[in-house]
Short mmCIF file of C-alpha atoms in Angstrom, two decimals:
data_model
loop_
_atom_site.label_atom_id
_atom_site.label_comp_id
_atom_site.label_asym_id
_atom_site.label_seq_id
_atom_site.Cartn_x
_atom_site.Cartn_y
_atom_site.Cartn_z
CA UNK A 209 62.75 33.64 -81.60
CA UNK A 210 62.65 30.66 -84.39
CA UNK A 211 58.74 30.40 -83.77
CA UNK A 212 58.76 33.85 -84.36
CA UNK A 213 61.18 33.74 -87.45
CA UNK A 214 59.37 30.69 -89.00
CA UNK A 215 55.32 32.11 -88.36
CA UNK A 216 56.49 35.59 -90.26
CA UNK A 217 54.38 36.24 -93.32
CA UNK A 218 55.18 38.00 -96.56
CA UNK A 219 52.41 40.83 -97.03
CA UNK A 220 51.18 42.60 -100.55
CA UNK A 221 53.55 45.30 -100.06
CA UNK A 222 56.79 42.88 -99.82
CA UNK A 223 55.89 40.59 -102.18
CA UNK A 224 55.18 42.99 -104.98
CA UNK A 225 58.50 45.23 -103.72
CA UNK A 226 60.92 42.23 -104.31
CA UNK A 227 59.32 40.85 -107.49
CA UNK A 228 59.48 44.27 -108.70
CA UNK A 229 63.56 44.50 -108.03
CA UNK A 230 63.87 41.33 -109.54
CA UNK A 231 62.16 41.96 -112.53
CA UNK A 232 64.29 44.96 -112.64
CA UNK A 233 67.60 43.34 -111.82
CA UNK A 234 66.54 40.71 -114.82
CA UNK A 235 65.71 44.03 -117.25
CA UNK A 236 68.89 45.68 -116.28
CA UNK A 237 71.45 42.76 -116.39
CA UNK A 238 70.04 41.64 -120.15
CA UNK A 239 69.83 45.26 -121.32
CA UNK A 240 73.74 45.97 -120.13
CA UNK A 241 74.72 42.66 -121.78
CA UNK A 242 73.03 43.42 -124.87
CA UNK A 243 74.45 46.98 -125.08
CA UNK A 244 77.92 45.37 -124.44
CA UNK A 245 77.17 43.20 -127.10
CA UNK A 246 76.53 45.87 -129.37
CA UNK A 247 80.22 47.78 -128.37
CA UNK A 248 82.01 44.76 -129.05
CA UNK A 249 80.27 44.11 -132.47
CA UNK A 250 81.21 47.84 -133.22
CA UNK A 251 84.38 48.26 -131.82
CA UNK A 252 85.70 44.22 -133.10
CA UNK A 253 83.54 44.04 -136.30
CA UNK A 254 83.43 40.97 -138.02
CA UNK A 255 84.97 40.56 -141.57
CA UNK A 256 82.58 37.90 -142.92
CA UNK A 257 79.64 40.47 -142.07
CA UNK A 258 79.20 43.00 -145.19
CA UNK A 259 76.15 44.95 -143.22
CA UNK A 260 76.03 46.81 -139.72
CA UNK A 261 72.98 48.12 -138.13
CA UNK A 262 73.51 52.34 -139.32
CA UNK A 263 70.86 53.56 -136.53
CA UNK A 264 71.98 51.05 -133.73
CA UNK A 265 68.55 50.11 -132.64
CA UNK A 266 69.76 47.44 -130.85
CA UNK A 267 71.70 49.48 -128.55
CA UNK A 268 69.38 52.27 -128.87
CA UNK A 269 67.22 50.03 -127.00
CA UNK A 270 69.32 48.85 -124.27
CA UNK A 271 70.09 52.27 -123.39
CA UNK A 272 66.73 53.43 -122.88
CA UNK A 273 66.12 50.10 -120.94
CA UNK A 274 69.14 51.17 -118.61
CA UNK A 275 68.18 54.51 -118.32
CA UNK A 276 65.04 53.48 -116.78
CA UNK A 277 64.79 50.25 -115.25
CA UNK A 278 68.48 50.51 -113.57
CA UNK A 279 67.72 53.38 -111.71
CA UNK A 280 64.19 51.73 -110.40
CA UNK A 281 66.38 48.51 -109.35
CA UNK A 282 68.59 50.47 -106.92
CA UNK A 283 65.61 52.38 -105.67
CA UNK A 284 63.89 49.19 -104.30
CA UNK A 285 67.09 47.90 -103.53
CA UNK A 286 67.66 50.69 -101.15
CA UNK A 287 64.29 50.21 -99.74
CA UNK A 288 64.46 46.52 -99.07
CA UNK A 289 67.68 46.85 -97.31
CA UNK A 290 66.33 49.66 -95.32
CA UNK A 291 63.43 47.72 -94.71
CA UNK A 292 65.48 44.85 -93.54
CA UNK A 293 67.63 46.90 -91.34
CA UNK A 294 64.46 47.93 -89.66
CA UNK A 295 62.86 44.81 -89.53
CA UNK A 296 65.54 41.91 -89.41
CA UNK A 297 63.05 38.96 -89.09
CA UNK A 298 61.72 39.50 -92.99
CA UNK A 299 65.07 38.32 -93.89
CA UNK A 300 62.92 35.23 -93.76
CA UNK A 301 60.27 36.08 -95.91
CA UNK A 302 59.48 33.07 -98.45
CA UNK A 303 59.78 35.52 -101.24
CA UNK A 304 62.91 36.55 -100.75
CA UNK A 305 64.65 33.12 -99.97
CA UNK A 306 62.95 31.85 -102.98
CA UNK A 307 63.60 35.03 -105.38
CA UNK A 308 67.75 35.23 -103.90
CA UNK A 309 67.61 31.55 -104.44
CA UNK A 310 66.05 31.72 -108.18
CA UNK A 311 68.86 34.64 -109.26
CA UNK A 312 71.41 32.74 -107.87
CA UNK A 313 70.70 29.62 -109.83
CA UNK A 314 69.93 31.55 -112.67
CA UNK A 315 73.35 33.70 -112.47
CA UNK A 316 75.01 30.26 -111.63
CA UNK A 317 74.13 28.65 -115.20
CA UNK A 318 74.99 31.70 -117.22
CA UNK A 319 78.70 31.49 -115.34
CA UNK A 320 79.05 27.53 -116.13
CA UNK A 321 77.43 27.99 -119.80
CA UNK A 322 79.97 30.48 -120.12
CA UNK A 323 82.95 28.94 -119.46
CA UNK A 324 81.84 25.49 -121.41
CA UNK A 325 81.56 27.86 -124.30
CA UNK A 326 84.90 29.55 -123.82
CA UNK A 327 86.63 26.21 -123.35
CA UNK A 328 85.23 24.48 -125.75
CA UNK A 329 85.63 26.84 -128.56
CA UNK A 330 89.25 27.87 -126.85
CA UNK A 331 90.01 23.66 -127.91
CA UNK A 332 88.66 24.38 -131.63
CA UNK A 333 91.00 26.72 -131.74
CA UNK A 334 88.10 29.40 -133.48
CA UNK A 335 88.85 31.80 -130.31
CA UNK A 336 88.60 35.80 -131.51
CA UNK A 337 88.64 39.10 -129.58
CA UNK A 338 84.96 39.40 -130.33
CA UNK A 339 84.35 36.43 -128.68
CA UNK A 340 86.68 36.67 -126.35
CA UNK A 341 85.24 39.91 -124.94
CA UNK A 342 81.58 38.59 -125.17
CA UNK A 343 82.11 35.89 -122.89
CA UNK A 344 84.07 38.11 -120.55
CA UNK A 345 80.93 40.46 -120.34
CA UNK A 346 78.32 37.74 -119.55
CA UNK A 347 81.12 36.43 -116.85
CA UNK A 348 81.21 39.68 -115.17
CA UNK A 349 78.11 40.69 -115.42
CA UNK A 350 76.41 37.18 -114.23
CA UNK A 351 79.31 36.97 -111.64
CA UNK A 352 78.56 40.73 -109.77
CA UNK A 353 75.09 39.21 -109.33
CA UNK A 354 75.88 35.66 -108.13
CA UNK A 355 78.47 37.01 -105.67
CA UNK A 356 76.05 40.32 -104.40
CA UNK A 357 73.49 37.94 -103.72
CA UNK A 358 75.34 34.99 -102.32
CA UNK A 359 77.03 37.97 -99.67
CA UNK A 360 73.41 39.26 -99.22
CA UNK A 361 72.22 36.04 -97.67
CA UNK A 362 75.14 35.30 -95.63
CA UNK A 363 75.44 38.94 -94.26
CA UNK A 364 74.05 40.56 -90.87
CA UNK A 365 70.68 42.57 -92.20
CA UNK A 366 70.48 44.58 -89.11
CA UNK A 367 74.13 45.97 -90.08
CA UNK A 368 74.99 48.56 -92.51
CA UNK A 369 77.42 47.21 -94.91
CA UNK A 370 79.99 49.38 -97.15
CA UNK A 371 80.40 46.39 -99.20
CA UNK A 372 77.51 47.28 -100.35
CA UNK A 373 77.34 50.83 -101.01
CA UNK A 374 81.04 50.33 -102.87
CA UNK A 375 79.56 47.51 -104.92
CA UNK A 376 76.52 49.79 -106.17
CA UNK A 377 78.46 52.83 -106.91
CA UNK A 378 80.88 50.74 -108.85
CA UNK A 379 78.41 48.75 -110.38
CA UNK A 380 76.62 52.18 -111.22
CA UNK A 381 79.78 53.46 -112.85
CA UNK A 382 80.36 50.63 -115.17
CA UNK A 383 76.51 51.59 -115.95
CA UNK A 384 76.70 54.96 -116.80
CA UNK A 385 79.94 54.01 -118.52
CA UNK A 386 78.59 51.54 -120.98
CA UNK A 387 75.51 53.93 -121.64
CA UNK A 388 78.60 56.90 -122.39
CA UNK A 389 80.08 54.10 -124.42
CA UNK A 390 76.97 53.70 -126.70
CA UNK A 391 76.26 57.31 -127.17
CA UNK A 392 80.22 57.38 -128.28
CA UNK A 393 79.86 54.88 -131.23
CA UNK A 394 75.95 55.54 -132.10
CA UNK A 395 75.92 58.95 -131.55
CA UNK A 396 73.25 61.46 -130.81
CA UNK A 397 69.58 61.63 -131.32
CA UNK A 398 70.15 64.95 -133.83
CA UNK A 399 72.87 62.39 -135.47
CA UNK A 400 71.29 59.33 -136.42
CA UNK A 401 68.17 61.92 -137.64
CA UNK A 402 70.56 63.29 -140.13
CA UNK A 403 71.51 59.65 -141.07
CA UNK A 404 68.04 58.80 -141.74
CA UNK A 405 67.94 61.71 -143.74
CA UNK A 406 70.48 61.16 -145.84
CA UNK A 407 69.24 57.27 -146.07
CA UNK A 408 66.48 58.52 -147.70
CA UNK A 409 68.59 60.91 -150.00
CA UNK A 410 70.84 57.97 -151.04
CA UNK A 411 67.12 56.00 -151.46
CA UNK A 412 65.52 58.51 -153.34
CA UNK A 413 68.54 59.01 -155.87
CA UNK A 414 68.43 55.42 -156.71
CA UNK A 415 64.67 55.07 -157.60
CA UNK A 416 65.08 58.32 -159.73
CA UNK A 417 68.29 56.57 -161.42
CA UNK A 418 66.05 53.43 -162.05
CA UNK A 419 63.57 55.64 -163.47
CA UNK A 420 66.54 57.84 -165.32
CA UNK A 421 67.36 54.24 -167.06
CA UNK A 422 63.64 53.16 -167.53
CA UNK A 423 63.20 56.02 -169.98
CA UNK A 424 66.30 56.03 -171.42
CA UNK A 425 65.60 52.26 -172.45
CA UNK A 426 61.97 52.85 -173.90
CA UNK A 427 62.80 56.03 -175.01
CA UNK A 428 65.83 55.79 -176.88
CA UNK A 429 66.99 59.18 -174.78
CA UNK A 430 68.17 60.50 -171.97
CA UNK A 431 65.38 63.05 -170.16
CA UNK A 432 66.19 66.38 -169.97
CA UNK A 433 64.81 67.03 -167.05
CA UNK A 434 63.24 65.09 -164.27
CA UNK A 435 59.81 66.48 -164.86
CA UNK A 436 59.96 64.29 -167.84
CA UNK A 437 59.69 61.40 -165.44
CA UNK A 438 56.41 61.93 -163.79
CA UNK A 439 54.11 59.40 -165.07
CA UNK A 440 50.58 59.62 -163.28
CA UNK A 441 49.44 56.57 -164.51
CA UNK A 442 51.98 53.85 -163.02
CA UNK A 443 51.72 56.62 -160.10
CA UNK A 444 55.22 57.91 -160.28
CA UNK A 445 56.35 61.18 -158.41
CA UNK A 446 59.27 62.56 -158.02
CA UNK A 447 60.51 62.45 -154.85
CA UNK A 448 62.54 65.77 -153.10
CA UNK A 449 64.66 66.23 -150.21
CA UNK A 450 62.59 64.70 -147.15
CA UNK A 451 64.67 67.57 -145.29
CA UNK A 452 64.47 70.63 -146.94
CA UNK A 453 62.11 69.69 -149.30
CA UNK A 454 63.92 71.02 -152.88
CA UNK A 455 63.93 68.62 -155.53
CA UNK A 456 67.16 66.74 -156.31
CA UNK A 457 69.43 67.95 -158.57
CA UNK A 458 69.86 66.25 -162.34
CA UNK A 459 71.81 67.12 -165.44
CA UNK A 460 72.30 65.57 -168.84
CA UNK A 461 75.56 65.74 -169.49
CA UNK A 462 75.53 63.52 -172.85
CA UNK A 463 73.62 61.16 -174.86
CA UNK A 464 74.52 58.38 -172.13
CA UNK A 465 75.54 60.57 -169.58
CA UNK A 466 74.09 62.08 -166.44
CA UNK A 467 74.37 63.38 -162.95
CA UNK A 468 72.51 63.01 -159.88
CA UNK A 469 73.15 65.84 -156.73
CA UNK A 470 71.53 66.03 -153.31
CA UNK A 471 72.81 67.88 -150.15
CA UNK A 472 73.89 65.45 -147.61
CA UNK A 473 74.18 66.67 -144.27
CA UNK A 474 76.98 63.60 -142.99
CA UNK A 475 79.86 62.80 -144.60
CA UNK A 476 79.07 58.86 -145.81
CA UNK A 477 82.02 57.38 -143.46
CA UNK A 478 79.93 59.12 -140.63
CA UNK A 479 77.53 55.90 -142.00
CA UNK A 480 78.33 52.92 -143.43
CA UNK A 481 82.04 53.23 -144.13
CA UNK A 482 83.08 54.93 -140.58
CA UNK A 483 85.78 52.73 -138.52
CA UNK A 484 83.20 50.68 -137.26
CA UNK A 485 82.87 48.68 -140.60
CA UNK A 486 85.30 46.44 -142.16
CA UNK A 487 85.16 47.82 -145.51
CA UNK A 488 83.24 50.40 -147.75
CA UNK A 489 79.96 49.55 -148.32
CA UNK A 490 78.89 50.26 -151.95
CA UNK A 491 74.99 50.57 -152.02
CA UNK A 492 73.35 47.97 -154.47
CA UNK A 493 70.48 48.06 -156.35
CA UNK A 494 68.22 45.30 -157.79
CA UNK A 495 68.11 47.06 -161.59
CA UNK A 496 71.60 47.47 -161.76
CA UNK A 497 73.89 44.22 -161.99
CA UNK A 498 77.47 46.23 -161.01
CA UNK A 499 77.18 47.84 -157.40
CA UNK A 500 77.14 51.82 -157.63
CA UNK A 501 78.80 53.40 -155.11
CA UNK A 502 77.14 56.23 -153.03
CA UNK A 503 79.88 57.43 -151.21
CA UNK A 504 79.55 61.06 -150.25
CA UNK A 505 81.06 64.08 -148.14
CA UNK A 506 78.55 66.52 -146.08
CA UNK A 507 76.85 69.01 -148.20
CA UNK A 508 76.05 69.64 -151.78
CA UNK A 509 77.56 66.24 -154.11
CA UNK A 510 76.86 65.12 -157.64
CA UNK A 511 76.42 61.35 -158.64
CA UNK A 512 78.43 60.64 -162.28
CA UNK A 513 76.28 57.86 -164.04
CA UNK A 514 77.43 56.68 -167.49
CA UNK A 515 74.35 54.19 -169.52
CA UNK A 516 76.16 51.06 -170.94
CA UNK A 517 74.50 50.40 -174.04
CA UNK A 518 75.41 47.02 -173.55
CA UNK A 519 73.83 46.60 -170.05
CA UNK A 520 70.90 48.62 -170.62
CA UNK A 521 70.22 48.36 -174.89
CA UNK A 522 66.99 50.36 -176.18
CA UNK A 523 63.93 48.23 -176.19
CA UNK A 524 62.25 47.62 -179.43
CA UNK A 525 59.05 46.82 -178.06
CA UNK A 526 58.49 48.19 -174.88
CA UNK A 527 56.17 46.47 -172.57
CA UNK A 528 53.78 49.42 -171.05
#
């Protein structure tokens, strides 16, 4: 039996089958870590950080990774086992000692970095919740897969285990949980379209003000409309509603006075100021020294600008 055991060779099929679950179980366990990542960072946000990520691509990314490379790694999974079951001598197959072997190494470091990191920042006393949490992710997550694997070469491969089943439907649960998770705090694909949208709005409304300011300044007035804006040579346009495609709405109120309206189809806190920020987040621009804030409710909302004579004085020699 241990001539038979030791002669047994690893053909195409088995060879491409496990390198193909590994790769998976590599894909999976980084995507689920990253998207983990990205709940703590949202739900514990940190208060020297003045920015987060409005359209989540981080996450969006980790999601799609999940919802495709997960299910392949319990499909080959399944088979190997059944395979095994059938055919207990492959449980000798080079490839599989040396791939179970390679994981559990590799799932061994990520447990001991882990903890050298906790402790050691734990002693500097810089310990957070957002840390905290991070490291507990990377210890569970590299921890399921150093203990399945460690019980998967110890254990009887002509058996059927229920270890195993319960460990994949719980591990598939905390899946699908962390994937509900992300769709909670980025929301859905119609969602972060109408964020984009109004992105653009907010975008849009601040190259027009520029411009708005820009005439004013070589002008010595306020337009009185935005057609007045259109210059063909320096190739200016006047850009409309990406959505609907109406042009945005403007009104000279006074001599240094104006408004600026668009349609918005989020409220702003549904963007950049929603409880996944530390603070409001005024939008800046390069032409305007003091921050203007672009805060806005869904639907139809008007901009007050006031010119500082000051800040912005007419030019006596424009440059052209």
């Amino acid at each position: 039996m241990e001539n038979i055991e030791t002669k047994i060779k690893t053909a195409p099929k088995d060879f491409f089958v496990f390198i193909g679950a590994m790769a998976a179980l590599y894909a999976s366990a980084v995507s689920l870590i990253n998207l983990l990542f990205e709940i703590i960072n949202a739900s514990f946000p940190d208060p020297l950080s003045f920015s987060y990520d409005n359209f989540s691509s981080g996450m969006r990314w980790s999601i799609a990774s999940l919802i495709i490379v997960f299910p392949i790694y319990i499909f080959l999974s399944r088979f190997i086992n059944k395979d095994l079951a059938a055919n207990f001598l492959k449980k000798n197959l080079g490839v599989r000692k040396w791939l179970t072997y390679l994981t559990l190494f590799v799932a061994g470091v990520a447990i001991i970095t882990d903890l050298i990191l906790l402790i050691n920042t734990f002693l500097g006393g810089e310990i957070t919740a957002r840390f905290a949490f991070k490291i507990l992710a990377v210890l569970i997550v590299a921890g399921t897969v150093f203990a399945y694997y460690f019980y998967d070469l110890k254990r009887d491969v002509g058996q059927k285990s229920n270890q195993i089943k319960l460990l994949a439907w719980a591990v598939s649960f905390a899946v699908l949980a962390s994937i509900v998770g992300g769709f909670f705090i980025m929301g859905s694909p119609f969602t972060l379209r109408m964020k984009r949208f109004d992105e653009r709005r907010v975008n849009d409304l601040q190259n027009i003000q520029y411009q708005i300011v820009n005439f004013y300044q070589r002008k010595g007035e306020l337009p009185n409309s935005l057609d007045e804006l259109k210059d063909p040579i320096a190739g200016f346009n006047i850009p409309v509603d990406p959505e609907r495609a109406v042009p945005y709405g403007y009104e000279k109120v006074s001599d240094l006075n104006f408004k600026l309206c668009a349609d918005f189809s989020l409220a702003s806190n549904a963007q950049t100021d929603s409880k996944y920020m530390t603070r409001p987040m005024p939008i800046s621009s390069e032409f305007f020294p003091v921050n203007e804030n672009w805060r806005h409710q869904k639907g139809a909302v008007c901009f007050d600008r006031k010119i500082d004579k000051d800040l912005y004085p007419i030019l006596k020699n424009p440059k052209m």
